[in-house]
Coordinates of C-alpha atoms and ligand atoms in Angstrom, one line a residue:
X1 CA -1.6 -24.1 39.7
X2 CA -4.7 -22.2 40.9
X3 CA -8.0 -23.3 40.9
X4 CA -9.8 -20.7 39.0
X5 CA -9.7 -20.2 35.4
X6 CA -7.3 -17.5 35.0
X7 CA -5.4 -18.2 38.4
X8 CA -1.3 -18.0 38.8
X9 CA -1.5 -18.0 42.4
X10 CA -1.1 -21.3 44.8
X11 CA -4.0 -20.4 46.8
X12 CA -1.7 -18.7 49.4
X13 CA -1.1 -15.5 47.3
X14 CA 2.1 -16.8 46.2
X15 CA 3.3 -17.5 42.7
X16 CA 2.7 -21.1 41.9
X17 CA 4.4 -23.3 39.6
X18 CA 2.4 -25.1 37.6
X19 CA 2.4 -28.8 38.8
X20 CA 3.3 -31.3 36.1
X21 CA 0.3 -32.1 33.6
X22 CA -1.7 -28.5 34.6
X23 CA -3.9 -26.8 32.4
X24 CA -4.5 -23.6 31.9
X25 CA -7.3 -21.7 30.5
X26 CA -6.2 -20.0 27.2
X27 CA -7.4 -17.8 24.3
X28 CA -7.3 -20.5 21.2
X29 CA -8.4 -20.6 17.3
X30 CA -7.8 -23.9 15.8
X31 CA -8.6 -23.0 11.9
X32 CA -7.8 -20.0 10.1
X33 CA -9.7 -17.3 10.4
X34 CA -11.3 -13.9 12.0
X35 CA -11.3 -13.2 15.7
X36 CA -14.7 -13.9 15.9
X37 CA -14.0 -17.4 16.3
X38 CA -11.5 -17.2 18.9
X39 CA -12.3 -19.5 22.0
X40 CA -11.5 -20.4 26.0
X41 CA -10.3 -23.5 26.5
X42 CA -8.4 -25.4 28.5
X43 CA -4.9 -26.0 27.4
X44 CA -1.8 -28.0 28.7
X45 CA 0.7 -25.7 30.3
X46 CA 4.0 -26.1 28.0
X47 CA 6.6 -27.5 30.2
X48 CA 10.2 -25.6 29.8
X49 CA 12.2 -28.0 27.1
X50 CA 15.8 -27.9 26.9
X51 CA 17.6 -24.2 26.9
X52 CA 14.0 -22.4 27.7
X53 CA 12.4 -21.0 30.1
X54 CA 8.9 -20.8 31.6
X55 CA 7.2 -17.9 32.1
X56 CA 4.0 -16.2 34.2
X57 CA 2.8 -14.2 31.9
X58 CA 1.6 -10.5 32.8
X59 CA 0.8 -8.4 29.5
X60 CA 0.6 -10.0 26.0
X61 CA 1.1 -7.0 23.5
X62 CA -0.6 -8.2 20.4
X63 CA 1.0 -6.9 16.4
X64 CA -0.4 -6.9 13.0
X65 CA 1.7 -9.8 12.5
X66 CA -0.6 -12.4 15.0
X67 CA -3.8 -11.0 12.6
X68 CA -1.8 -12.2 9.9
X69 CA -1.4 -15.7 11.5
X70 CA -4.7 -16.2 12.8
X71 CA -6.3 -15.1 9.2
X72 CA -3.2 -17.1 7.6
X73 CA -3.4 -14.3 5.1
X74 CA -1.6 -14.3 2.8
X75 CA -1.5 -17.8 2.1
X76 CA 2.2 -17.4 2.3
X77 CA 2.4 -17.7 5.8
X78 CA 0.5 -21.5 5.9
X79 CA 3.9 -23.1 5.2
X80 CA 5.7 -21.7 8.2
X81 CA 2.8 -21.2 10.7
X82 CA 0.5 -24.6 10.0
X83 CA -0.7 -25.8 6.6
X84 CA -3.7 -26.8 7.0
X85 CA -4.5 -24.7 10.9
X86 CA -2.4 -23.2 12.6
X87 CA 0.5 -24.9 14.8
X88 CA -0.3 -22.6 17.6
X89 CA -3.2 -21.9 18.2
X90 CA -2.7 -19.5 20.6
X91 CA -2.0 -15.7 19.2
X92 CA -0.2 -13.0 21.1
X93 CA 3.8 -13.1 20.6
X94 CA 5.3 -9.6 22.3
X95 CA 4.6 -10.7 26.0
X96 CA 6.3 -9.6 29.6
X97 CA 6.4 -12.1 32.5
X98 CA 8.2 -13.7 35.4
X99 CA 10.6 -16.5 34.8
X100 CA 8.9 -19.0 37.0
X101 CA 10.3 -22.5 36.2
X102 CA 14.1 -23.4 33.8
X103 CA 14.3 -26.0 31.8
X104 CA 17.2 -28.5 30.8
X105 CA 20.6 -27.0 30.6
X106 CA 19.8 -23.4 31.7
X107 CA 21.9 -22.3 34.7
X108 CA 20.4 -20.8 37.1
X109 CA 22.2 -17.3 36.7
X110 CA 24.1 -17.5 33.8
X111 CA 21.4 -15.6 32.0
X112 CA 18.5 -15.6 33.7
X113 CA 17.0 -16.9 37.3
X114 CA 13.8 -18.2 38.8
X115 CA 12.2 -14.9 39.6
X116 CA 13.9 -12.6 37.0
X117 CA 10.8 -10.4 35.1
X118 CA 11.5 -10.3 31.3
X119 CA 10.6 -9.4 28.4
X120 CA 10.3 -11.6 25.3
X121 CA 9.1 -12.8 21.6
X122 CA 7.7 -15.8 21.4
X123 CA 8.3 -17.1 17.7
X124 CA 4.4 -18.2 16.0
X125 CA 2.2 -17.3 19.4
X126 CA 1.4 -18.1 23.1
X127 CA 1.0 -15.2 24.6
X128 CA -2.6 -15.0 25.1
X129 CA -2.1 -17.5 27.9
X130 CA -1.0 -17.6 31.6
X131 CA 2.0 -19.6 30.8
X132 CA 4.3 -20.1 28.2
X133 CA 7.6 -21.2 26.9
X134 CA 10.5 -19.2 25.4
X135 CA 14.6 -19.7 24.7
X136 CA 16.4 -18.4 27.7
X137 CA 19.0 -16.5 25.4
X138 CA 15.9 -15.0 23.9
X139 CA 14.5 -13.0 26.9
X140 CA 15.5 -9.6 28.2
X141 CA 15.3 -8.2 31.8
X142 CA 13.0 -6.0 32.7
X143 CA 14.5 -3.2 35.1
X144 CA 11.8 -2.9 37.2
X145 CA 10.7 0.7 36.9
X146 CA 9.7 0.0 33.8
X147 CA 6.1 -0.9 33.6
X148 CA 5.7 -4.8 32.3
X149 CA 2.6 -3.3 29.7
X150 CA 4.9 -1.0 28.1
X151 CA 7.9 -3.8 27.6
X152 CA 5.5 -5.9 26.4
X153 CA 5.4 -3.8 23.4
X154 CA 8.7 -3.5 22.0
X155 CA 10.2 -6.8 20.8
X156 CA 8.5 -6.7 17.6
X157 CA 7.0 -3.7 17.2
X158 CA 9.4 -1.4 18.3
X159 CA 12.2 -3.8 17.3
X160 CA 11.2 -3.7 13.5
X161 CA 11.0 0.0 13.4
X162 CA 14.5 -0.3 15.0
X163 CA 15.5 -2.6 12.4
X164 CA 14.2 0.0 9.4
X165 CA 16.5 2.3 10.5
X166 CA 19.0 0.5 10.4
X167 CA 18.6 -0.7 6.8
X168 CA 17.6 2.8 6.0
X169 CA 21.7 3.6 7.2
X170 CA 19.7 5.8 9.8
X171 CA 21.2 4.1 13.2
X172 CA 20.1 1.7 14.8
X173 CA 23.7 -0.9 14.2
X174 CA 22.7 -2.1 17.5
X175 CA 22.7 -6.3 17.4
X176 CA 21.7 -6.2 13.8
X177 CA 24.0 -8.5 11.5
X178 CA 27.0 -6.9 10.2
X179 CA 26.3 -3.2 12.0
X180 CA 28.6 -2.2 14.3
X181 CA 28.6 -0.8 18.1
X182 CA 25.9 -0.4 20.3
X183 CA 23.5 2.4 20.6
X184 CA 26.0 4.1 19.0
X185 CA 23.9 4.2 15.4
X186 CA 26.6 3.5 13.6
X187 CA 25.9 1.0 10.2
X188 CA 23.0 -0.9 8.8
X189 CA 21.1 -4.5 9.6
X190 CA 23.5 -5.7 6.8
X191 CA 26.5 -3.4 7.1
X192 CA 26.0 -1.7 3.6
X193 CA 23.2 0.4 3.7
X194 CA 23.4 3.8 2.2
X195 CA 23.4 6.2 4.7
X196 CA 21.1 9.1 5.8
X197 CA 22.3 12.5 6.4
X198 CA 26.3 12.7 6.5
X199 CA 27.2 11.5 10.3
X200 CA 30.9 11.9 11.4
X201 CA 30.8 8.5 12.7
X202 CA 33.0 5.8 10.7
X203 CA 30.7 2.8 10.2
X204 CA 30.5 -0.3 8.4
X205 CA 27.3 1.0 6.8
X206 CA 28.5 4.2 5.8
X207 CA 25.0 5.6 8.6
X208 CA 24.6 8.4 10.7
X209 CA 26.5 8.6 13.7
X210 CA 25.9 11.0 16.7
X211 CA 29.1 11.2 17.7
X212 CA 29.2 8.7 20.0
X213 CA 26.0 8.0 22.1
X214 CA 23.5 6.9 19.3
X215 CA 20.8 8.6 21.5
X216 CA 21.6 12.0 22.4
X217 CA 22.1 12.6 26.0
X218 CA 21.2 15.4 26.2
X219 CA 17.9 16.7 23.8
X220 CA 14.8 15.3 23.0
X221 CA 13.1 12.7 25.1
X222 CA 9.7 11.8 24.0
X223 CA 6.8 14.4 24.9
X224 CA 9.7 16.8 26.2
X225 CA 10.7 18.4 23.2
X226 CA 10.0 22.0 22.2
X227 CA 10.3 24.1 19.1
X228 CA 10.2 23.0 15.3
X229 CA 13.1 21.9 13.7
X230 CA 14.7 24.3 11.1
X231 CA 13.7 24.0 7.7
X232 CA 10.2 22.7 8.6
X233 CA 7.9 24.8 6.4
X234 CA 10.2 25.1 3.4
X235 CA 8.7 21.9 1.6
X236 CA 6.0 22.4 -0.7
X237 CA 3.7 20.0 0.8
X238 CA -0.4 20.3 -0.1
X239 CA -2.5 20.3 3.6
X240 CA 0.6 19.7 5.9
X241 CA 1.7 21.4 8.9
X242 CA 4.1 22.3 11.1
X243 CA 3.8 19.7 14.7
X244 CA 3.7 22.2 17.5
X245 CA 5.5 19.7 19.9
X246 CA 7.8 18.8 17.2
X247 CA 11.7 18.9 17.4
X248 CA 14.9 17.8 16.0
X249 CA 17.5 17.3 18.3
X250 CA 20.1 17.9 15.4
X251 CA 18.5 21.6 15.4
X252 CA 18.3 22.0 19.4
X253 CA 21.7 21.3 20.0
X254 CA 22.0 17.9 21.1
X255 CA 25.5 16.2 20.6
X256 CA 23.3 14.1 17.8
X257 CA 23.5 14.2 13.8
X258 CA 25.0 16.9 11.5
X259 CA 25.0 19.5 14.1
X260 CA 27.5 17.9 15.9
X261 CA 29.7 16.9 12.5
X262 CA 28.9 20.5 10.9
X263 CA 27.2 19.5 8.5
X264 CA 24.1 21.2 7.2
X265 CA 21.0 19.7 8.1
X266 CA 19.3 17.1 9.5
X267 CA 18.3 13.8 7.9
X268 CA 15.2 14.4 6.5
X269 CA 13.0 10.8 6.6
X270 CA 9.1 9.9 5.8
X271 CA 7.2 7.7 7.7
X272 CA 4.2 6.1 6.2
X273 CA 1.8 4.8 8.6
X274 CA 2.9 6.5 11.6
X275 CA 0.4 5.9 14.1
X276 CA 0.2 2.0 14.0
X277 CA 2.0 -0.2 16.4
X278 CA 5.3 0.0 14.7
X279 CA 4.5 3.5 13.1
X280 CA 4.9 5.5 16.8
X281 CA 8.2 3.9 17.3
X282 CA 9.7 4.1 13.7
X283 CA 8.5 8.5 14.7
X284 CA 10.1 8.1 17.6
X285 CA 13.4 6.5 17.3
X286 CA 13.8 8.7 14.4
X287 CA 13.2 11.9 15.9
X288 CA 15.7 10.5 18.6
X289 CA 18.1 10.0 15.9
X290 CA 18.0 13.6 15.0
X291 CA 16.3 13.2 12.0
X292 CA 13.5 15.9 10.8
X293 CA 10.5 13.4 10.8
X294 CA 7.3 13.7 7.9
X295 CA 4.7 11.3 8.8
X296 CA 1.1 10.3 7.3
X297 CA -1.3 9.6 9.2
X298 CA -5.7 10.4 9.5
X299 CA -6.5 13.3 10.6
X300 CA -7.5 12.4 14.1
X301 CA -4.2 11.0 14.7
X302 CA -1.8 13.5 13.6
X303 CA -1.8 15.3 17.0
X304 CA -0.4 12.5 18.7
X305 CA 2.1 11.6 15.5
X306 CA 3.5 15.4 15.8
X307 CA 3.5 15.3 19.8
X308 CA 5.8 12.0 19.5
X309 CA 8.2 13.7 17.3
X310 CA 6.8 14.2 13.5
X311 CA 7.4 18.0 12.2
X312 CA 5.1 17.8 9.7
X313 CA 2.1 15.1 9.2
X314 CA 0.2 14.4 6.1
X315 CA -3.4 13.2 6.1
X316 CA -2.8 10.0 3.7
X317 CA -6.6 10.3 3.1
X318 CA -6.3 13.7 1.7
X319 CA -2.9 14.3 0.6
X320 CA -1.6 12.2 -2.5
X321 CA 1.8 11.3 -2.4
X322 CA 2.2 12.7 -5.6
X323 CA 2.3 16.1 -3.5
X324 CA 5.0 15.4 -1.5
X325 CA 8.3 16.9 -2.7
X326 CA 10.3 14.6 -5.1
X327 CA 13.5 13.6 -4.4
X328 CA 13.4 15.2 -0.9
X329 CA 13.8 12.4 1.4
X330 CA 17.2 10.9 3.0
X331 CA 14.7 7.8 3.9
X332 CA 11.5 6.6 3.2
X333 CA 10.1 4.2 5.5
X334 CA 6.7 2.4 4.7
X335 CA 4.6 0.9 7.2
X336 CA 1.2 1.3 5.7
X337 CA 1.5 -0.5 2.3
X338 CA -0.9 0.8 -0.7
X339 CA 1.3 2.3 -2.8
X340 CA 3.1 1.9 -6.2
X341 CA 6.9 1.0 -5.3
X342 CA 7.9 3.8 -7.8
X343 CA 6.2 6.6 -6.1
X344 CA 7.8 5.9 -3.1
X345 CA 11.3 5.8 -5.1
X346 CA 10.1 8.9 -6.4
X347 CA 10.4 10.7 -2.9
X348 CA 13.9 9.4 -1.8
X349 CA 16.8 12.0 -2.9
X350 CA 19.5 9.9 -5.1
X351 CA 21.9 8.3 -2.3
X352 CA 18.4 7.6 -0.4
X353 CA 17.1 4.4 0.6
X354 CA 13.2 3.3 0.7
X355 CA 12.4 0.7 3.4
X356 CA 9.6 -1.6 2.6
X357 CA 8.4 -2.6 6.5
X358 CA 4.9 -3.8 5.4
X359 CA 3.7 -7.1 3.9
X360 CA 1.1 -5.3 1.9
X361 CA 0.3 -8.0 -1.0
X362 CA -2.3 -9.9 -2.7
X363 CA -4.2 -12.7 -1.0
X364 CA -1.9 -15.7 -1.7
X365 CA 2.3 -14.2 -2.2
X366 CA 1.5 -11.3 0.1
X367 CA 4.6 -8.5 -0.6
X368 CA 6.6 -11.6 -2.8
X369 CA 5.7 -9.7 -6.0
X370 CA 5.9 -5.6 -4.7
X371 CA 9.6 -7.3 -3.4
X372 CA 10.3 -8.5 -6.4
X373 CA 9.9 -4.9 -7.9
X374 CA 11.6 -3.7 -5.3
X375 CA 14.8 -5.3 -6.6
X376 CA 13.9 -4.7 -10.0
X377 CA 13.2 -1.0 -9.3
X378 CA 16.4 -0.7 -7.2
X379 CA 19.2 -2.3 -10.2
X380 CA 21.1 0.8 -11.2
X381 CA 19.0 3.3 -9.4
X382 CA 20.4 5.6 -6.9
X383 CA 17.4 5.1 -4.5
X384 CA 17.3 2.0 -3.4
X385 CA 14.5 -0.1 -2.6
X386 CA 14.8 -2.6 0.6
X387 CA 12.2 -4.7 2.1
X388 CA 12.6 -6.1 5.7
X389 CA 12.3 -9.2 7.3
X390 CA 12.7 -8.2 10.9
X391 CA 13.6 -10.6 13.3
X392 CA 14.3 -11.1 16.8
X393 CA 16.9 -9.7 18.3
X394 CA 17.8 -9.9 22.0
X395 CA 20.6 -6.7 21.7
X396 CA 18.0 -4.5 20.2
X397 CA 15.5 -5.5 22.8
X398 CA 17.4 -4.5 25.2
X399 CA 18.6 -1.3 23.6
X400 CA 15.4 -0.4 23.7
X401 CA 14.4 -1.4 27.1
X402 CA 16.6 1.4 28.0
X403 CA 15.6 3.9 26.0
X404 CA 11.7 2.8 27.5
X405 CA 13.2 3.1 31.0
X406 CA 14.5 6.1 30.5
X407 CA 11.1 7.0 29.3
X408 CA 12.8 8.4 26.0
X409 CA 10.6 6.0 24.0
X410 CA 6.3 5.3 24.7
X411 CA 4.3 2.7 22.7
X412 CA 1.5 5.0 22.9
X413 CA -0.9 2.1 24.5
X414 CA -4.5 2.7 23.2
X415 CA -5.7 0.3 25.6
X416 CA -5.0 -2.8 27.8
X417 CA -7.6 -4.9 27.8
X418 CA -9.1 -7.5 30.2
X419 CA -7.9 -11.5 29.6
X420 CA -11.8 -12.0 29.3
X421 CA -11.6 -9.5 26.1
X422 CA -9.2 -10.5 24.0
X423 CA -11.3 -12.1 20.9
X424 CA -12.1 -7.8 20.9
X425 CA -8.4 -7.4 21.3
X426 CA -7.9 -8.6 18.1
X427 CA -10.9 -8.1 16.5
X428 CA -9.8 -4.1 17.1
X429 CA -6.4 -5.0 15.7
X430 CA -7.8 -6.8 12.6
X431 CA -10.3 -3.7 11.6
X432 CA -6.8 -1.9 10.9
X433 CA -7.0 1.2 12.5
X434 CA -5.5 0.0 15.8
X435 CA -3.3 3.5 17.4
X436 CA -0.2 2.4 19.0
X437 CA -0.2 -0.4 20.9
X438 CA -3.2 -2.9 21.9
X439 CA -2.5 -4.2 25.2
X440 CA -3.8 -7.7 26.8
X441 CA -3.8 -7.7 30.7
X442 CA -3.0 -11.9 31.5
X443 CA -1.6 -11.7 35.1
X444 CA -1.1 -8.2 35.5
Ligands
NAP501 N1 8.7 -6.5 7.6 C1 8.6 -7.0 8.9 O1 9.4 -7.7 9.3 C2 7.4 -6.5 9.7 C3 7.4 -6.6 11.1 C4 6.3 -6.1 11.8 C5 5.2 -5.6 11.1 N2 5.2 -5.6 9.7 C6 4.0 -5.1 9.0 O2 4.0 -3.7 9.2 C7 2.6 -3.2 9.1 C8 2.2 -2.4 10.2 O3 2.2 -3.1 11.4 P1 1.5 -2.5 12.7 O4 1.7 -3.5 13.8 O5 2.1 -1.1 12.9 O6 0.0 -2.3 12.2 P2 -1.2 -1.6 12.9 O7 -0.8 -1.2 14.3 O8 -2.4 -2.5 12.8 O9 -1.4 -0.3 12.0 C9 -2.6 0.3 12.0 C10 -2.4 1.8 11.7 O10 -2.0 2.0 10.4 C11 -2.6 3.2 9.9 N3 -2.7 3.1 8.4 C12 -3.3 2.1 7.7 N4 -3.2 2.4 6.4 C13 -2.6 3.6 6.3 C14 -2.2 4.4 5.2 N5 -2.4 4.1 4.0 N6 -1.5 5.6 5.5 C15 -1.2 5.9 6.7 N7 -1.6 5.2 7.8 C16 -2.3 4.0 7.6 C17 -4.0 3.2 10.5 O11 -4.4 4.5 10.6 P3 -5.9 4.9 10.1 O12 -6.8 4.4 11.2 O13 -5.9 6.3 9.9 O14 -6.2 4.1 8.8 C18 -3.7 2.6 11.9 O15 -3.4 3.6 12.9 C19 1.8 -4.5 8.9 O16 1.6 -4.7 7.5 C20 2.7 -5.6 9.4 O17 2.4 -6.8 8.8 C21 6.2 -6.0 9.0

């Protein structure tokens, strides 16, 4: 490898492979604990073990999830990340890169080749690195007009608020255990999930269909739509408003939702916490869905939460929940945490589901006990309560790769910052009040 610290070039300008027994010059914390004390140092570059892959690395996309590692808070997460430190030190697990080296047992071709730009998760960390090490059945192409900082983004984040849906019967069948087809929405991450809205669609979870291409072909691409979905301004809702760029594709015609089955409205969802990292996309892919989207959000976010598909937006600092219609919600998808179970119950119609995304919790179970009323809360109610553990999953990746290529979906990016500033990187993310996505250039 290259001679300089952060070098992926052989001193020619070509792409090197990292000789046998390299280093490379990587963003590390060995003990628990804040940003602050992340350090450079020189680490060995991971060699490709049997079915992975190596890869360049060009953009790490960083999640609340690698705060919660680095803190290892809730204590929880010590078991399966490192006891007593962690067993990567290395942070950063949404990442986009070239495949540069294969390791034992992967054809070259059969899934992926020398050369091939991708799109991974790496399981526990690595990303903030210039090399690292992934399953080859766990990367995704990256078609190429699709720019590597904005792939980096979705395997998690993207990918959990994919996976919400689904378990919310809102879509999203794609990959996830026991749904079935592909984009076409049809059933939930576990096949059983309640449905939203009353799709024509016959699926295994009972979900919305959109009559056959999941994401309407013809409607509401992100930042493109226009006009305010019917029935926005009926609900009785303290301090919100009407989005001006707002839309529901079920209301402008599209081939999507109840307008195409005839039935009489839109699914109506809540998204709490919609301008975080997996907040923007849960708006999105809902909105995409056909669904009439409520978010809450602070007030200096909420133009940006109705320009990516909310109709209305609530100021969570302002507004109480207790405000918010009862019993008005097909789904109710939580992202921000802070909240009593029951007065999220409280919003989803009977027939509705409530999708716990965060791990909101004390300081040593983390969401163990707000899960644990979750089930209570949801025997013999007709609102259920569901918490997700999203996971990876190559087929929604690449679902959503499309839907990114087709620029249809937009991690709203706050920033990409420099290698040399990623200890700020997730120092911004660990303050809490990170918008969208937070972006770490490694090789560009
Ligand atoms: N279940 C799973 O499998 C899974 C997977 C991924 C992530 N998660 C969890 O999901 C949560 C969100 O992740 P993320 O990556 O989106 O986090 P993030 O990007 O760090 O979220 C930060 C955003 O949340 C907003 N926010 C915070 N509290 C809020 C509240 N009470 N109401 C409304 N908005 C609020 C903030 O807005 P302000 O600046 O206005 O406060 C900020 O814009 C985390 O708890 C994470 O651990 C769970």
């Amino acid at each position: 490898m290259g001679t300089d610290e952060n070098s992926t070039t052989d001193g020619n300008g070509d792409i090197g492979v990292p000789a046998e027994g390299a280093s490379m010059s990587a963003w590390v914390r060995r003990e628990y604990g804040p940003a602050a004390g992340t350090r450079r140092e020189r680490i060995p570059v991971p060699s490709p073990g049997r079915g992975e892959v190596l890869l360049r690395l060009r953009f790490t996309a960083l999640n609340a999830g690698d705060v919660r590692i680095m803190l290892g808070d809730p204590l929880l997460v010590r078991p399966v990340f490192g006891i007593f430190r962690p067993r990567n030190p290395v942070r950063g697990m949404d990442v986009a890169g070239e495949v540069v080296a294969l390791g034992e047992g992967v054809a070259e071709g059969a899934r992926v080749r020398i050369g091939d730009e991708v799109v991974a998760e790496l399981p526990g960390g690595g990303g903030l690195a210039p090399y690292a090490t992934v399953a080859a059945d766990r990367v995704t192409l990256r078609p190429a007009g699709l720019a590597p900082e904005i792939a980096a983004c979705l395997p998690i984040a993207a990918g959990t608020a994919w996976q919400a849906w689904a378990l919310a019967g809102l879509g999203g069948g794609a990959g996830a255990e026991g749904g079935a087809g592909g984009v076409t929405g049809v059933g939930s991450a576990d096949g059983e999930g309640s449905g939203v809205g009353a799709g024509a669609g016959a699926g295994t979870g009972g979900g919305v269909s959109d009559g056959g291409e999941g994401v309407p072909a013809s409607g509401t691409g992100v930042g493109s739509g226009s006009g305010v979905a019917g029935g926005v301004g009926a609900g009785p809702v303290g301090g919100a408003r009407v989005g001006s760029g707002a839309r529901s594709s079920a209301r402008s015609g599209s081939d999507s939702g109840s307008a195409a089955s005839g039935q009489e409205r839109a699914p109506r969802v809540l998204v709490l916490g919609a301008s975080g990292g997996v907040g923007v996309f849960a708006v999105q892919l809902a909105a995409l869905r056909g669904a009439e989207v409520w978010a809450t959000c602070g007030e200096r976010n909420r133009a940006l939460v109705e320009r990516i598909g909310a109709v209305r937006t609530v100021d969570h600092r302002v507004t109480p929940l207790s405000e918010l219609p009862e019993a008005w919600f097909d789904a109710v998808v939580d992202v921000a945490g802070g909240v009593p179970v029951r007065s999220l119950q409280r919003l989803a119609r009977d027939g509705g589901t409530v999708v716990l995304v965060t791990g909101d919790g004390g300081p040593v179970l983390g969401p163990i006990p707000r899960m644990i009323r979750a089930a209570a809360l949801s025997i013999g109610s007709r609102r259920k309560v569901r918490p997700l553990a999203a996971a990876v999953r190559p087929p929604i990746v690449e679902e959503l790769v499309a839907l990114a290529d087709a620029g249809r979906i937009d991690p709203v990016i706050e920033r990409v910052w420099d290698f040399a500033d990623a200890p700020e990187a997730l120092a911004h993310l660990e303050e809490g009040h990170a918008v969208g996505k937070t972006v770490v250039r490694i090789g560009g």
